[in-house]
XYZ file of C-alpha atoms in Angstrom:
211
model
C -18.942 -5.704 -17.175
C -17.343 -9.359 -17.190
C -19.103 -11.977 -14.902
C -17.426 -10.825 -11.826
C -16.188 -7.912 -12.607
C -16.092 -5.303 -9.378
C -14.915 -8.351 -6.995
C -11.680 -8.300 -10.027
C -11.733 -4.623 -10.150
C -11.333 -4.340 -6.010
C -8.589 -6.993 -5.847
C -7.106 -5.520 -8.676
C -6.920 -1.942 -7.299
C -6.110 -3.293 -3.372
C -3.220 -5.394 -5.200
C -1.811 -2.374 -6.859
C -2.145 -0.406 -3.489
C -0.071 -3.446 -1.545
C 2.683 -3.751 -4.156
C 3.301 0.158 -4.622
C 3.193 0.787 -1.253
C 5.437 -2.386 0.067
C 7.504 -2.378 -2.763
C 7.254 0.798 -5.098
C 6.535 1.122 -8.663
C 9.506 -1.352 -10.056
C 7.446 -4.428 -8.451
C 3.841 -3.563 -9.257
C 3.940 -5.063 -12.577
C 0.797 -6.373 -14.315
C 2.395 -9.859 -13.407
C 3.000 -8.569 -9.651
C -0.431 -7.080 -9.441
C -2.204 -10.161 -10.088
C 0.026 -12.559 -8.769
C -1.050 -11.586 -5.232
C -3.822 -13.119 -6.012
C -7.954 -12.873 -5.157
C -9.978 -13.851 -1.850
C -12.310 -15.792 -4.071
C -11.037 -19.573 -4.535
C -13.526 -19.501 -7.363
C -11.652 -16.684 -9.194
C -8.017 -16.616 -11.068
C -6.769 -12.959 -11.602
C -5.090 -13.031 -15.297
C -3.045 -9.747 -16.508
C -6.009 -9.220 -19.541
C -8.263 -8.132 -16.850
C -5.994 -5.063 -16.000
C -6.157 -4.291 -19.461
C -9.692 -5.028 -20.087
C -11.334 -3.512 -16.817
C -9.297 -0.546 -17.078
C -7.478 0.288 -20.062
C -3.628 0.122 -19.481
C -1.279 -0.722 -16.309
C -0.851 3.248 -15.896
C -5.107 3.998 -15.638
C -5.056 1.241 -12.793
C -2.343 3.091 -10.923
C -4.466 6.088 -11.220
C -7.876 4.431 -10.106
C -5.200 3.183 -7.247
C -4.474 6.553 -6.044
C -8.053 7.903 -6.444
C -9.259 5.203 -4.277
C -7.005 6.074 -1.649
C -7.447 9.786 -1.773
C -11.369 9.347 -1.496
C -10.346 7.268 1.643
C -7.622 9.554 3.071
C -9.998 12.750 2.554
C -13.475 11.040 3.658
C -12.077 10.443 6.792
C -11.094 14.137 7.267
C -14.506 15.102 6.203
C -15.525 12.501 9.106
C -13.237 13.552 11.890
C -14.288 16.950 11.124
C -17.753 16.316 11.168
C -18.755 18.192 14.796
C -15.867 20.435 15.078
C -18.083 23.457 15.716
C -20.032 21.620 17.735
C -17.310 20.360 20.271
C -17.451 22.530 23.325
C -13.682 22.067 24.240
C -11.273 25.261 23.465
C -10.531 25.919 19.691
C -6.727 25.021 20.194
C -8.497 21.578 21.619
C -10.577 20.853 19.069
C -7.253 21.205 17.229
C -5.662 18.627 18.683
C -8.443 16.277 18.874
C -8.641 16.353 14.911
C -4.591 16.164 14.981
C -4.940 13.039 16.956
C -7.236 11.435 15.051
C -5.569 11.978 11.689
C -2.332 11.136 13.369
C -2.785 7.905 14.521
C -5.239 6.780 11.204
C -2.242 7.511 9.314
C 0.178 6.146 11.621
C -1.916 2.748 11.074
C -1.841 2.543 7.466
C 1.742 2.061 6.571
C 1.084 0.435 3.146
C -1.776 2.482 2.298
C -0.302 6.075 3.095
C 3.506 4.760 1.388
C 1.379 4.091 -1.348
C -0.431 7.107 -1.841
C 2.963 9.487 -1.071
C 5.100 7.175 -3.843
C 1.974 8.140 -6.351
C 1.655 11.773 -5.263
C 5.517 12.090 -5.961
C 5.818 10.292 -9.122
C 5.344 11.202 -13.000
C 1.715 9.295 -12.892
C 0.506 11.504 -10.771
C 0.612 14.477 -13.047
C -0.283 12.769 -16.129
C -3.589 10.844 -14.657
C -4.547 12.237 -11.452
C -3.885 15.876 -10.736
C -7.202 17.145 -11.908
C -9.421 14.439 -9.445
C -7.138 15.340 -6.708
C -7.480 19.444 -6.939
C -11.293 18.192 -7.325
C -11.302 16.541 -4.018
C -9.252 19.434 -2.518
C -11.987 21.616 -3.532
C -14.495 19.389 -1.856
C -12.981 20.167 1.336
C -12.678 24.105 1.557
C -16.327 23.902 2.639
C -15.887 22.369 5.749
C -12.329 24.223 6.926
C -12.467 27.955 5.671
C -15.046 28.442 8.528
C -11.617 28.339 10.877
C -10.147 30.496 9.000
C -9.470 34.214 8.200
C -11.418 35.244 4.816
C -8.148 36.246 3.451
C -6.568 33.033 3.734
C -5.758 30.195 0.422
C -7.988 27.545 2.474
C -6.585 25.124 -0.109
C -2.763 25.544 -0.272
C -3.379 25.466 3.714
C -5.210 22.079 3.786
C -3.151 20.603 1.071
C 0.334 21.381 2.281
C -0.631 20.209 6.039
C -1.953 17.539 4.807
C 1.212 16.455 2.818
C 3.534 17.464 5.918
C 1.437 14.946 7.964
C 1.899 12.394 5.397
C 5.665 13.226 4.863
C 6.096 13.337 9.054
C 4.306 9.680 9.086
C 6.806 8.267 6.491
C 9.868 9.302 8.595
C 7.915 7.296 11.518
C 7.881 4.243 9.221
C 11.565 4.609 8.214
C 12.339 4.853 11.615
C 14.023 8.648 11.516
C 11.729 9.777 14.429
C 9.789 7.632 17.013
C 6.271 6.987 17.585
C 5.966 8.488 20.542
C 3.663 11.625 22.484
C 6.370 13.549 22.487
C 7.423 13.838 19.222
C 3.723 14.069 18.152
C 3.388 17.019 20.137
C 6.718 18.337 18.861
C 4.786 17.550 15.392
C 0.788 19.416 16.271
C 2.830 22.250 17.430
C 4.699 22.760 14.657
C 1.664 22.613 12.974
C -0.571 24.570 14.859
C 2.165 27.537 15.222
C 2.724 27.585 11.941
C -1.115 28.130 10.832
C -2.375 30.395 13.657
C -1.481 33.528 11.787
C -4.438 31.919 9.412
C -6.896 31.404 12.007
C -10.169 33.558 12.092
C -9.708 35.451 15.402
C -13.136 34.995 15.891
C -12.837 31.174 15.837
C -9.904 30.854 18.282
C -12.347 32.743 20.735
C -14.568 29.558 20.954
C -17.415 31.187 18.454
C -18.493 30.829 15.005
C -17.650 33.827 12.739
C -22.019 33.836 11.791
C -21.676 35.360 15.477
C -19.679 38.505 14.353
């Protein structure tokens, strides 16, 4: 690695983040990406440095994307942490993790229009796909305790996840307002439409070990 390479790498990657996600793909060129620029006053970004850190504009798009869906999915794992352990009502508990991922998402405008303008574009399929179902994966451990044993833990986590994300950008455009009631319009369309999923067992406040 070049004399200062990860500080490069980082501004790199959080420069490709800040143009896709303010701007889309047509302005995060390799002269865009590193015209934003580096914290250090002792470093110059230079376009070679895409290609020699990671290979080609299109692999830095992808590292882009992982980096946010490590971020985006670490803090579900985290918000989820004591779930079982939270004494509150299951359809509580519910909401608590709702509210959480709500307003996290809410406050990263740049960060989440980045991530949805990767997930929905050709790169995404061509680089990415495989980490992502990877990281998916990662997280059926620590939701298909809430749910029936019968139930795609997966497709469930991955398509609310994406509704979240696709309810947040209309918040940003300015279609709906940021406001309690339309995120309670929002958890209970969620909630309703997964309770047919839910381990009966669950919903009455125990674990299903207790069966």
């Amino acid at each position: 690695m070049m004399k200062n390479g990860n500080v490069i790498r980082e501004a790199l990657l959080e420069n490709t983040i800040r143009l896709i996600g303010d701007c889309g793909f047509e302005k995060a060129t390799t002269k865009g990406i590193v015209s934003l620029g580096i914290d250090d006053p002792n470093i110059r970004l230079n376009e070679v440095y895409i290609y020699r850190i990671f290979g080609s504009k299109e692999l830095l798009y992808s590292e882009a994307f992982s980096v946010l869906d490590k971020e985006l999915f670490a803090f579900v794992r985290n918000s989820a942490a004591n779930f079982f352990d939270d004494p509150c009502p299951f359809v509580e508990r519910i909401r608590n993790l709702f509210n959480k991922l709500w307003r996290f998402l809410l406050g990263n405008e740049c960060r989440c229009r980045c991530y949805v303008r990767f997930y929905y574009s050709a790169y995404f399929h061509e680089q990415t796909l495989r980490k992502h179902r990877e990281l998916l994966d990662s997280q059926e451990s620590v939701f298909s305790p809430i749910f029936k044993d019968e139930a795609d833990v997966i497709t469930i986590i991955h398509t609310t996840f994406m509704t979240l994300m696709d309810f947040a950008i209309r918040v940003y455009n300015g279609d709906i307002e940021d406001n309690e009631d339309n995120a309670y319009h929002i958890f209970n369309l969620l909630y309703y439409s997964l309770s047919s999923y839910f381990d009966p067992i669950v919903l009455e406040g125990r674990r299903k070990s207790e069966r």
